Structures are given as C-alpha cells and as structure tokens.
PDB file of C-alpha atoms and ligand atoms in Angstrom:
ATOM      1  CA  UNK A   1     142.590  59.124  19.058  1.00 48.00           C
ATOM      2  CA  UNK A   2     145.645  56.974  18.695  1.00 63.00           C
ATOM      3  CA  UNK A   3     145.571  54.755  15.659  1.00 84.00           C
ATOM      4  CA  UNK A   4     147.110  51.767  17.416  1.00 93.00           C
ATOM      5  CA  UNK A   5     147.907  50.374  20.829  1.00 95.00           C
ATOM      6  CA  UNK A   6     151.279  48.911  21.727  1.00 96.00           C
ATOM      7  CA  UNK A   7     152.055  46.514  24.558  1.00 96.00           C
ATOM      8  CA  UNK A   8     154.797  44.121  25.496  1.00 96.00           C
ATOM      9  CA  UNK A   9     153.894  40.507  24.878  1.00 96.00           C
ATOM     10  CA  UNK A  10     155.454  39.527  28.193  1.00 94.00           C
ATOM     11  CA  UNK A  11     157.630  36.420  28.541  1.00 96.00           C
ATOM     12  CA  UNK A  12     158.001  34.755  25.122  1.00 98.00           C
ATOM     13  CA  UNK A  13     160.118  31.728  24.273  1.00 98.00           C
ATOM     14  CA  UNK A  14     162.464  32.084  21.292  1.00 98.00           C
ATOM     15  CA  UNK A  15     164.621  29.314  19.868  1.00 98.00           C
ATOM     16  CA  UNK A  16     167.061  30.170  17.114  1.00 98.00           C
ATOM     17  CA  UNK A  17     167.790  27.463  14.584  1.00 98.00           C
ATOM     18  CA  UNK A  18     170.569  27.427  12.024  1.00 98.00           C
ATOM     19  CA  UNK A  19     171.201  24.661   9.540  1.00 97.00           C
ATOM     20  CA  UNK A  20     170.493  23.505   5.997  1.00 97.00           C
ATOM     21  CA  UNK A  21     166.783  24.273   5.756  1.00 97.00           C
ATOM     22  CA  UNK A  22     166.544  22.281   2.536  1.00 96.00           C
ATOM     23  CA  UNK A  23     167.773  19.062   4.166  1.00 97.00           C
ATOM     24  CA  UNK A  24     165.097  16.445   4.814  1.00 97.00           C
ATOM     25  CA  UNK A  25     166.172  15.565   8.419  1.00 97.00           C
ATOM     26  CA  UNK A  26     166.179  19.270   9.318  1.00 97.00           C
ATOM     27  CA  UNK A  27     162.754  19.870   7.812  1.00 97.00           C
ATOM     28  CA  UNK A  28     161.322  16.801   9.559  1.00 97.00           C
ATOM     29  CA  UNK A  29     162.785  17.701  12.985  1.00 98.00           C
ATOM     30  CA  UNK A  30     161.646  21.315  12.780  1.00 97.00           C
ATOM     31  CA  UNK A  31     158.188  20.383  11.533  1.00 97.00           C
ATOM     32  CA  UNK A  32     157.648  17.790  14.264  1.00 97.00           C
ATOM     33  CA  UNK A  33     159.061  19.837  17.138  1.00 97.00           C
ATOM     34  CA  UNK A  34     157.342  23.083  16.134  1.00 97.00           C
ATOM     35  CA  UNK A  35     154.129  21.427  15.025  1.00 97.00           C
ATOM     36  CA  UNK A  36     154.137  23.648  11.928  1.00 96.00           C
ATOM     37  CA  UNK A  37     154.942  23.512   8.243  1.00 95.00           C
ATOM     38  CA  UNK A  38     158.174  25.371   7.555  1.00 96.00           C
ATOM     39  CA  UNK A  39     157.591  28.969   6.411  1.00 97.00           C
ATOM     40  CA  UNK A  40     158.357  30.054   2.875  1.00 96.00           C
ATOM     41  CA  UNK A  41     161.052  32.656   2.329  1.00 95.00           C
ATOM     42  CA  UNK A  42     159.965  35.950   3.895  1.00 96.00           C
ATOM     43  CA  UNK A  43     157.019  34.413   5.702  1.00 97.00           C
ATOM     44  CA  UNK A  44     155.932  33.425   9.202  1.00 98.00           C
ATOM     45  CA  UNK A  45     154.263  30.057   9.794  1.00 98.00           C
ATOM     46  CA  UNK A  46     151.629  30.797  12.412  1.00 97.00           C
ATOM     47  CA  UNK A  47     149.866  28.204  14.559  1.00 96.00           C
ATOM     48  CA  UNK A  48     149.987  27.361  18.250  1.00 95.00           C
ATOM     49  CA  UNK A  49     153.661  28.311  17.877  1.00 97.00           C
ATOM     50  CA  UNK A  50     155.269  30.489  15.205  1.00 98.00           C
ATOM     51  CA  UNK A  51     158.215  29.851  12.889  1.00 98.00           C
ATOM     52  CA  UNK A  52     159.898  32.916  11.424  1.00 98.00           C
ATOM     53  CA  UNK A  53     162.050  32.848   8.267  1.00 98.00           C
ATOM     54  CA  UNK A  54     165.140  34.773   9.391  1.00 97.00           C
ATOM     55  CA  UNK A  55     167.589  34.057   6.563  1.00 96.00           C
ATOM     56  CA  UNK A  56     168.354  31.272   4.055  1.00 95.00           C
ATOM     57  CA  UNK A  57     169.885  29.162   6.837  1.00 96.00           C
ATOM     58  CA  UNK A  58     168.059  30.450   9.902  1.00 97.00           C
ATOM     59  CA  UNK A  59     164.602  30.145  11.431  1.00 98.00           C
ATOM     60  CA  UNK A  60     163.271  31.342  14.757  1.00 98.00           C
ATOM     61  CA  UNK A  61     160.752  29.325  16.712  1.00 98.00           C
ATOM     62  CA  UNK A  62     158.499  31.486  18.875  1.00 98.00           C
ATOM     63  CA  UNK A  63     156.861  29.521  21.670  1.00 98.00           C
ATOM     64  CA  UNK A  64     155.870  29.620  25.331  1.00 98.00           C
ATOM     65  CA  UNK A  65     158.664  30.897  27.527  1.00 97.00           C
ATOM     66  CA  UNK A  66     158.689  27.747  29.644  1.00 97.00           C
ATOM     67  CA  UNK A  67     159.090  25.286  26.781  1.00 98.00           C
ATOM     68  CA  UNK A  68     161.894  26.996  24.814  1.00 98.00           C
ATOM     69  CA  UNK A  69     164.764  25.131  26.488  1.00 98.00           C
ATOM     70  CA  UNK A  70     163.112  21.758  26.065  1.00 98.00           C
ATOM     71  CA  UNK A  71     162.255  22.429  22.406  1.00 98.00           C
ATOM     72  CA  UNK A  72     165.852  23.450  21.648  1.00 98.00           C
ATOM     73  CA  UNK A  73     167.130  20.293  23.346  1.00 98.00           C
ATOM     74  CA  UNK A  74     164.572  18.181  21.469  1.00 98.00           C
ATOM     75  CA  UNK A  75     165.732  19.647  18.125  1.00 98.00           C
ATOM     76  CA  UNK A  76     169.368  18.927  18.923  1.00 98.00           C
ATOM     77  CA  UNK A  77     168.568  15.381  20.068  1.00 98.00           C
ATOM     78  CA  UNK A  78     166.690  14.646  16.836  1.00 98.00           C
ATOM     79  CA  UNK A  79     169.500  16.136  14.745  1.00 98.00           C
ATOM     80  CA  UNK A  80     172.368  14.327  16.452  1.00 97.00           C
ATOM     81  CA  UNK A  81     175.083  14.031  13.797  1.00 96.00           C
ATOM     82  CA  UNK A  82     173.510  16.686  11.522  1.00 97.00           C
ATOM     83  CA  UNK A  83     175.307  20.049  11.388  1.00 97.00           C
ATOM     84  CA  UNK A  84     173.012  22.574  13.060  1.00 98.00           C
ATOM     85  CA  UNK A  85     172.502  25.023  15.919  1.00 98.00           C
ATOM     86  CA  UNK A  86     169.397  25.078  18.127  1.00 98.00           C
ATOM     87  CA  UNK A  87     169.526  27.426  21.089  1.00 98.00           C
ATOM     88  CA  UNK A  88     167.118  28.995  23.559  1.00 98.00           C
ATOM     89  CA  UNK A  89     167.727  32.728  23.117  1.00 97.00           C
ATOM     90  CA  UNK A  90     164.529  33.927  24.787  1.00 97.00           C
ATOM     91  CA  UNK A  91     166.430  36.432  26.899  1.00 97.00           C
ATOM     92  CA  UNK A  92     167.934  38.189  23.882  1.00 97.00           C
ATOM     93  CA  UNK A  93     164.811  39.766  22.461  1.00 97.00           C
ATOM     94  CA  UNK A  94     161.506  41.367  23.389  1.00 97.00           C
ATOM     95  CA  UNK A  95     158.226  40.870  21.554  1.00 98.00           C
ATOM     96  CA  UNK A  96     155.855  43.806  21.198  1.00 98.00           C
ATOM     97  CA  UNK A  97     152.235  43.536  20.100  1.00 98.00           C
ATOM     98  CA  UNK A  98     150.825  46.301  17.908  1.00 98.00           C
ATOM     99  CA  UNK A  99     147.068  46.416  17.412  1.00 97.00           C
ATOM    100  CA  UNK A 100     145.132  48.817  15.227  1.00 95.00           C
ATOM    101  CA  UNK A 101     146.322  50.534  12.048  1.00 95.00           C
ATOM    102  CA  UNK A 102     149.492  48.443  12.085  1.00 96.00           C
ATOM    103  CA  UNK A 103     150.476  49.046   8.470  1.00 96.00           C
ATOM    104  CA  UNK A 104     150.662  52.811   8.930  1.00 95.00           C
ATOM    105  CA  UNK A 105     152.393  52.601  12.299  1.00 96.00           C
ATOM    106  CA  UNK A 106     155.140  50.350  10.906  1.00 97.00           C
ATOM    107  CA  UNK A 107     155.426  52.090   7.536  1.00 95.00           C
ATOM    108  CA  UNK A 108     156.523  55.311   9.234  1.00 94.00           C
ATOM    109  CA  UNK A 109     159.469  53.559  10.908  1.00 96.00           C
ATOM    110  CA  UNK A 110     160.742  50.956   8.435  1.00 96.00           C
ATOM    111  CA  UNK A 111     161.974  51.124   4.801  1.00 94.00           C
ATOM    112  CA  UNK A 112     159.379  48.536   3.862  1.00 95.00           C
ATOM    113  CA  UNK A 113     156.481  48.632   1.403  1.00 94.00           C
ATOM    114  CA  UNK A 114     153.575  47.634   3.619  1.00 95.00           C
ATOM    115  CA  UNK A 115     150.911  47.624   0.924  1.00 95.00           C
ATOM    116  CA  UNK A 116     148.794  44.455   1.260  1.00 96.00           C
ATOM    117  CA  UNK A 117     149.725  43.389  -2.271  1.00 95.00           C
ATOM    118  CA  UNK A 118     153.402  43.362  -1.274  1.00 94.00           C
ATOM    119  CA  UNK A 119     153.213  42.543   2.423  1.00 96.00           C
ATOM    120  CA  UNK A 120     150.202  40.301   3.100  1.00 97.00           C
ATOM    121  CA  UNK A 121     149.122  38.835   6.416  1.00 98.00           C
ATOM    122  CA  UNK A 122     151.699  36.170   7.296  1.00 97.00           C
ATOM    123  CA  UNK A 123     154.587  38.115   5.758  1.00 98.00           C
ATOM    124  CA  UNK A 124     157.679  38.493   7.919  1.00 98.00           C
ATOM    125  CA  UNK A 125     160.437  41.047   7.508  1.00 98.00           C
ATOM    126  CA  UNK A 126     163.763  41.668   9.201  1.00 97.00           C
ATOM    127  CA  UNK A 127     164.586  45.317   8.791  1.00 97.00           C
ATOM    128  CA  UNK A 128     165.152  48.385  10.905  1.00 97.00           C
ATOM    129  CA  UNK A 129     162.756  50.510  12.945  1.00 97.00           C
ATOM    130  CA  UNK A 130     164.285  53.946  12.672  1.00 96.00           C
ATOM    131  CA  UNK A 131     167.801  53.422  14.056  1.00 95.00           C
ATOM    132  CA  UNK A 132     167.771  49.834  15.320  1.00 97.00           C
ATOM    133  CA  UNK A 133     167.408  46.337  13.938  1.00 97.00           C
ATOM    134  CA  UNK A 134     163.972  44.817  14.369  1.00 98.00           C
ATOM    135  CA  UNK A 135     161.629  42.400  12.656  1.00 98.00           C
ATOM    136  CA  UNK A 136     157.889  42.130  12.376  1.00 98.00           C
ATOM    137  CA  UNK A 137     155.135  39.973  11.018  1.00 98.00           C
ATOM    138  CA  UNK A 138     151.429  40.487  10.443  1.00 98.00           C
ATOM    139  CA  UNK A 139     149.178  38.146  12.401  1.00 97.00           C
ATOM    140  CA  UNK A 140     146.119  39.842  10.898  1.00 97.00           C
ATOM    141  CA  UNK A 141     145.222  43.136   9.214  1.00 96.00           C
ATOM    142  CA  UNK A 142     144.987  44.744  12.644  1.00 96.00           C
ATOM    143  CA  UNK A 143     147.712  42.956  14.604  1.00 97.00           C
ATOM    144  CA  UNK A 144     151.484  42.885  14.158  1.00 98.00           C
ATOM    145  CA  UNK A 145     154.216  41.397  16.302  1.00 98.00           C
ATOM    146  CA  UNK A 146     157.523  43.218  16.529  1.00 98.00           C
ATOM    147  CA  UNK A 147     160.729  41.663  17.848  1.00 98.00           C
ATOM    148  CA  UNK A 148     163.831  43.597  18.763  1.00 98.00           C
ATOM    149  CA  UNK A 149     166.805  43.178  21.029  1.00 98.00           C
ATOM    150  CA  UNK A 150     165.845  43.587  24.674  1.00 97.00           C
ATOM    151  CA  UNK A 151     168.486  46.295  25.107  1.00 97.00           C
ATOM    152  CA  UNK A 152     166.626  48.580  22.679  1.00 98.00           C
ATOM    153  CA  UNK A 153     163.077  47.534  23.581  1.00 97.00           C
ATOM    154  CA  UNK A 154     162.263  50.772  25.388  1.00 97.00           C
ATOM    155  CA  UNK A 155     163.437  52.784  22.368  1.00 98.00           C
ATOM    156  CA  UNK A 156     161.327  50.684  19.997  1.00 98.00           C
ATOM    157  CA  UNK A 157     158.352  50.909  22.321  1.00 97.00           C
ATOM    158  CA  UNK A 158     158.584  54.706  22.283  1.00 97.00           C
ATOM    159  CA  UNK A 159     159.041  54.795  18.507  1.00 97.00           C
ATOM    160  CA  UNK A 160     155.874  52.783  18.073  1.00 97.00           C
ATOM    161  CA  UNK A 161     153.999  54.917  20.587  1.00 96.00           C
ATOM    162  CA  UNK A 162     154.968  58.118  18.759  1.00 95.00           C
ATOM    163  CA  UNK A 163     154.129  56.603  15.374  1.00 95.00           C
ATOM    164  CA  UNK A 164     150.730  55.549  16.708  1.00 94.00           C
ATOM    165  CA  UNK A 165     149.891  59.047  17.968  1.00 92.00           C
ATOM    166  CA  UNK A 166     149.272  60.551  14.547  1.00 85.00           C
ATOM    167  CA  UNK A 167     145.853  60.182  12.975  1.00 85.00           C
ATOM    168  CA  UNK A 168     145.335  57.514  10.324  1.00 87.00           C
ATOM    169  CA  UNK A 169     146.247  58.873   6.887  1.00 86.00           C
ATOM    170  CA  UNK A 170     144.340  56.151   5.071  1.00 86.00           C
ATOM    171  CA  UNK A 171     147.308  55.014   3.001  1.00 85.00           C
ATOM    172  CA  UNK A 172     146.200  51.395   2.932  1.00 87.00           C
ATOM    173  CA  UNK A 173     142.405  51.766   2.832  1.00 79.00           C
TER     174      UNK A 173
ATOM    175  CA  UNK B   1     168.997  56.562  -3.083  1.00 85.00           C
ATOM    176  CA  UNK B   2     169.966  53.065  -4.167  1.00 93.00           C
ATOM    177  CA  UNK B   3     167.412  50.294  -4.238  1.00 95.00           C
ATOM    178  CA  UNK B   4     169.066  46.904  -3.917  1.00 97.00           C
ATOM    179  CA  UNK B   5     167.710  43.361  -4.073  1.00 97.00           C
ATOM    180  CA  UNK B   6     169.494  40.938  -1.794  1.00 97.00           C
ATOM    181  CA  UNK B   7     170.163  37.757  -3.810  1.00 97.00           C
ATOM    182  CA  UNK B   8     170.298  35.714  -0.598  1.00 95.00           C
ATOM    183  CA  UNK B   9     166.828  36.411   0.809  1.00 95.00           C
ATOM    184  CA  UNK B  10     165.155  38.086  -2.180  1.00 94.00           C
ATOM    185  CA  UNK B  11     164.272  41.259  -0.290  1.00 95.00           C
ATOM    186  CA  UNK B  12     164.243  44.503  -2.232  1.00 94.00           C
ATOM    187  CA  UNK B  13     164.952  47.505  -0.028  1.00 94.00           C
ATOM    188  CA  UNK B  14     166.557  50.902  -0.121  1.00 93.00           C
ATOM    189  CA  UNK B  15     170.164  51.281   0.901  1.00 94.00           C
ATOM    190  CA  UNK B  16     169.596  52.107   4.564  1.00 95.00           C
ATOM    191  CA  UNK B  17     168.750  48.456   5.177  1.00 96.00           C
ATOM    192  CA  UNK B  18     172.192  47.472   3.841  1.00 97.00           C
ATOM    193  CA  UNK B  19     175.788  48.196   4.782  1.00 97.00           C
ATOM    194  CA  UNK B  20     178.349  49.009   2.084  1.00 97.00           C
ATOM    195  CA  UNK B  21     181.399  46.753   2.056  1.00 97.00           C
ATOM    196  CA  UNK B  22     183.691  48.539  -0.382  1.00 96.00           C
ATOM    197  CA  UNK B  23     185.047  47.504  -3.728  1.00 97.00           C
ATOM    198  CA  UNK B  24     184.303  44.042  -5.111  1.00 97.00           C
ATOM    199  CA  UNK B  25     186.647  41.352  -6.383  1.00 96.00           C
ATOM    200  CA  UNK B  26     189.813  42.486  -4.621  1.00 94.00           C
ATOM    201  CA  UNK B  27     192.588  39.943  -4.971  1.00 91.00           C
ATOM    202  CA  UNK B  28     194.587  39.560  -1.806  1.00 90.00           C
ATOM    203  CA  UNK B  29     198.349  39.589  -2.167  1.00 92.00           C
ATOM    204  CA  UNK B  30     200.047  37.772   0.633  1.00 84.00           C
ATOM    205  CA  UNK B  31     203.460  37.323   2.229  1.00 87.00           C
ATOM    206  CA  UNK B  32     206.319  37.706  -0.227  1.00 89.00           C
ATOM    207  CA  UNK B  33     204.560  40.232  -2.439  1.00 93.00           C
ATOM    208  CA  UNK B  34     206.472  43.394  -3.277  1.00 94.00           C
ATOM    209  CA  UNK B  35     205.523  46.751  -1.781  1.00 94.00           C
ATOM    210  CA  UNK B  36     203.836  48.031  -4.925  1.00 95.00           C
ATOM    211  CA  UNK B  37     201.567  44.996  -5.188  1.00 94.00           C
ATOM    212  CA  UNK B  38     200.654  45.232  -1.511  1.00 93.00           C
ATOM    213  CA  UNK B  39     199.936  48.943  -1.813  1.00 93.00           C
ATOM    214  CA  UNK B  40     197.679  48.216  -4.764  1.00 93.00           C
ATOM    215  CA  UNK B  41     195.782  45.579  -2.802  1.00 93.00           C
ATOM    216  CA  UNK B  42     195.606  47.481   0.451  1.00 92.00           C
ATOM    217  CA  UNK B  43     195.002  51.072  -0.566  1.00 94.00           C
ATOM    218  CA  UNK B  44     194.299  51.668  -4.243  1.00 95.00           C
ATOM    219  CA  UNK B  45     190.660  51.602  -5.270  1.00 96.00           C
ATOM    220  CA  UNK B  46     188.659  52.271  -8.376  1.00 95.00           C
ATOM    221  CA  UNK B  47     186.688  55.508  -8.352  1.00 95.00           C
ATOM    222  CA  UNK B  48     184.760  55.278 -11.596  1.00 96.00           C
ATOM    223  CA  UNK B  49     182.189  57.606 -13.056  1.00 96.00           C
ATOM    224  CA  UNK B  50     179.868  54.910 -14.321  1.00 96.00           C
ATOM    225  CA  UNK B  51     179.929  51.139 -13.984  1.00 98.00           C
ATOM    226  CA  UNK B  52     181.146  49.953 -10.586  1.00 98.00           C
ATOM    227  CA  UNK B  53     181.230  46.719  -8.622  1.00 98.00           C
ATOM    228  CA  UNK B  54     180.798  46.654  -4.867  1.00 98.00           C
ATOM    229  CA  UNK B  55     180.270  44.378  -1.920  1.00 98.00           C
ATOM    230  CA  UNK B  56     177.207  44.953   0.242  1.00 98.00           C
ATOM    231  CA  UNK B  57     175.796  43.273   3.316  1.00 98.00           C
ATOM    232  CA  UNK B  58     172.116  42.923   4.127  1.00 98.00           C
ATOM    233  CA  UNK B  59     172.912  44.225   7.598  1.00 97.00           C
ATOM    234  CA  UNK B  60     169.395  44.818   8.942  1.00 97.00           C
ATOM    235  CA  UNK B  61     167.937  41.846   7.086  1.00 96.00           C
ATOM    236  CA  UNK B  62     169.260  38.350   6.520  1.00 96.00           C
ATOM    237  CA  UNK B  63     172.807  39.380   7.410  1.00 96.00           C
ATOM    238  CA  UNK B  64     174.408  37.926   4.260  1.00 97.00           C
ATOM    239  CA  UNK B  65     177.064  39.447   2.015  1.00 98.00           C
ATOM    240  CA  UNK B  66     176.548  39.817  -1.735  1.00 98.00           C
ATOM    241  CA  UNK B  67     177.899  41.680  -4.768  1.00 98.00           C
ATOM    242  CA  UNK B  68     176.234  44.537  -6.633  1.00 98.00           C
ATOM    243  CA  UNK B  69     176.931  46.015 -10.068  1.00 98.00           C
ATOM    244  CA  UNK B  70     175.716  49.578 -10.384  1.00 97.00           C
ATOM    245  CA  UNK B  71     176.254  52.933 -12.048  1.00 97.00           C
ATOM    246  CA  UNK B  72     177.734  55.636  -9.825  1.00 96.00           C
ATOM    247  CA  UNK B  73     176.224  58.397 -11.971  1.00 95.00           C
ATOM    248  CA  UNK B  74     172.612  57.331 -12.330  1.00 95.00           C
ATOM    249  CA  UNK B  75     172.181  54.989  -9.328  1.00 90.00           C
ATOM    250  CA  UNK B  76     171.073  52.290 -11.795  1.00 94.00           C
ATOM    251  CA  UNK B  77     171.620  48.857 -10.294  1.00 97.00           C
ATOM    252  CA  UNK B  78     172.476  46.420 -13.096  1.00 98.00           C
ATOM    253  CA  UNK B  79     172.180  43.433 -10.802  1.00 98.00           C
ATOM    254  CA  UNK B  80     173.199  41.764  -7.567  1.00 98.00           C
ATOM    255  CA  UNK B  81     174.897  38.374  -7.322  1.00 98.00           C
ATOM    256  CA  UNK B  82     176.497  35.861  -5.010  1.00 97.00           C
ATOM    257  CA  UNK B  83     179.400  36.820  -2.759  1.00 97.00           C
ATOM    258  CA  UNK B  84     180.971  33.426  -3.516  1.00 96.00           C
ATOM    259  CA  UNK B  85     182.433  34.386  -6.907  1.00 97.00           C
ATOM    260  CA  UNK B  86     185.719  36.063  -7.853  1.00 96.00           C
ATOM    261  CA  UNK B  87     184.431  37.861 -10.926  1.00 96.00           C
ATOM    262  CA  UNK B  88     181.101  39.207 -12.229  1.00 97.00           C
ATOM    263  CA  UNK B  89     178.907  36.448 -13.754  1.00 97.00           C
ATOM    264  CA  UNK B  90     178.388  36.589 -17.527  1.00 97.00           C
ATOM    265  CA  UNK B  91     174.686  37.305 -17.026  1.00 97.00           C
ATOM    266  CA  UNK B  92     175.516  40.469 -15.086  1.00 98.00           C
ATOM    267  CA  UNK B  93     178.119  41.543 -17.673  1.00 98.00           C
ATOM    268  CA  UNK B  94     175.581  41.040 -20.460  1.00 97.00           C
ATOM    269  CA  UNK B  95     173.054  43.172 -18.619  1.00 97.00           C
ATOM    270  CA  UNK B  96     175.605  45.953 -18.229  1.00 98.00           C
ATOM    271  CA  UNK B  97     176.612  45.711 -21.888  1.00 97.00           C
ATOM    272  CA  UNK B  98     172.985  46.152 -22.911  1.00 97.00           C
ATOM    273  CA  UNK B  99     172.830  49.416 -20.956  1.00 96.00           C
ATOM    274  CA  UNK B 100     176.422  50.696 -21.172  1.00 96.00           C
ATOM    275  CA  UNK B 101     177.998  49.370 -24.403  1.00 96.00           C
ATOM    276  CA  UNK B 102     181.792  49.352 -24.284  1.00 96.00           C
ATOM    277  CA  UNK B 103     182.053  49.477 -20.488  1.00 97.00           C
ATOM    278  CA  UNK B 104     185.115  48.239 -18.666  1.00 96.00           C
ATOM    279  CA  UNK B 105     186.148  48.000 -15.019  1.00 96.00           C
ATOM    280  CA  UNK B 106     189.541  46.770 -13.929  1.00 94.00           C
ATOM    281  CA  UNK B 107     190.198  43.654 -16.054  1.00 93.00           C
ATOM    282  CA  UNK B 108     186.518  43.040 -16.754  1.00 94.00           C
ATOM    283  CA  UNK B 109     184.497  44.191 -19.752  1.00 91.00           C
TER     284      UNK B 109
HETATM  285 ZN1  LIG C 201     169.110  39.418   2.487  1.00 76.90          ZN
END
C-alpha cells in the first residue's frame, strides 16, 4: 500500500510580496489584506489564506485563484509611496497536496531534516526536490503542501508518486 | 559534504541546496590598471590547503548571497557571514584563530 496520496490542488492564487518586512506600514498592510499574522522566519501562517516566509524580504500569499489580482492591487494601493512589490504570480507555480506519511515522502527527496523536533507543523522550507527548486509546508502531521514551478510540476508529481510507493520505514514514529 | 548555515534566512543545509560563488573578497581593478593587476583580479585565485574564504548563494532557498569561512582539508565551516562586507569580520577571524592558530589568507590573519 502506498504510504501517501498526491494530488494537484487545482487553481490556487499566489501573490508574491517583496519589501521591508520589518516596516510597520508593510506589516499592517499585509496583516489586514491577508487576514493573518505575519509568519516567523521559516514558518507558514495558516488560516483562511496562507502566508509563506520566502526570504528576509519576501512573502508569498496563497489565496483563492479568483482573488489574487485584487489582493495584489489592494496591497499596492495601501502601500502607495512605500517601496515594495506585490504581484499576482498564480500562473507561475503549481500546488500539490500530499496526504499520508508526508515526512517520509518528502525526506527522500529533499536535503531537509524532517524530524518533528526540527520541522514542526507550520514549518515552511524552500529547498529542492531531487533536481528542481520547490518548497513545502506542513499543514498537519499527515498533510503537506508542495509548490513548484508549473513547468516542472509533472516531474515533481512523479517524484512524489515514486517516493510514496515504498512502504513506511517508520523513521518518524 | 559541507554543511552550511545561511546567515540570511538561518537555514542549515548541506551544500546541494547552495551554489558556490568562488573566492571571497576579490577587489576589482578597473580601467587604467596595468595588465598584471588585471590578471591578478581576473584570473589568479587562492588554492589553499586549509583556511579558505568563499562566496556562496542559497540558490534553492532564500536566494541570497553570503560569505563562508571554511577549511578545505577537513570541511570544517568556521562560520558564515554577510555578503555586504569587504573583509572577514573579527568574530569570524577569532573563531578561526581558536581552531587554526597562526592561519593567514591573502592579507588577512
Ligand atoms: Zn538563505
């Protein structure tokens, strides 16, 4: 029996944001538009929408596909005069949903310590899955979301499928 | 295999998550320099057995550049530090001195 199931999340809205994440106007605009507290370094803030910590000056807002453009415009309107970038880049990436023994499935593909003491639920990591750039976060102990560029989505999908074929080794029990 | 900690995002990962960027702290010589100085800048690199300073980029992670001080023999990483400096910080030099007394690299020691 496969240890995990993998499916595409379907249409997902993604807004990239770059700016000074420590600046008060930026924090206020992001918090109000996303409806979330900003994530700590290396974390995902998960609610009705999701905010991913991409780098020291970059977050990604994951939302409904239909609202991404409006949210990006709303951010830019609120930050008129403040140096920033807010852009709907939903077409750039694909989101995959992994359910099951997600720690083992991901650990076989990424140079990441997935032990719960190091990578708890809510942790977010940009890294590689075998040969391509990807990122993932844990929604729960049995569900992970993986994002990768749309151009390599089929490759990543197959990687995850192959990784999920092997029986659970019990590394994280 | 090297294990590096990116000082920009705090992630510790093995080297396949990073991209090497060559020797650190090169000083560009510009128009008007003589041929020898330009050759030195353009082509001549340190190739030490021991303490070395390099640039790295967290290519699969946060995307940022940084500096690393490491030993080419043992794969010890003495520390990583900001890309926005022109010489190794004193803290990094002290850490190297504690492990490799008497070290030197280019004009630094
Ligand atoms: Zn980094």
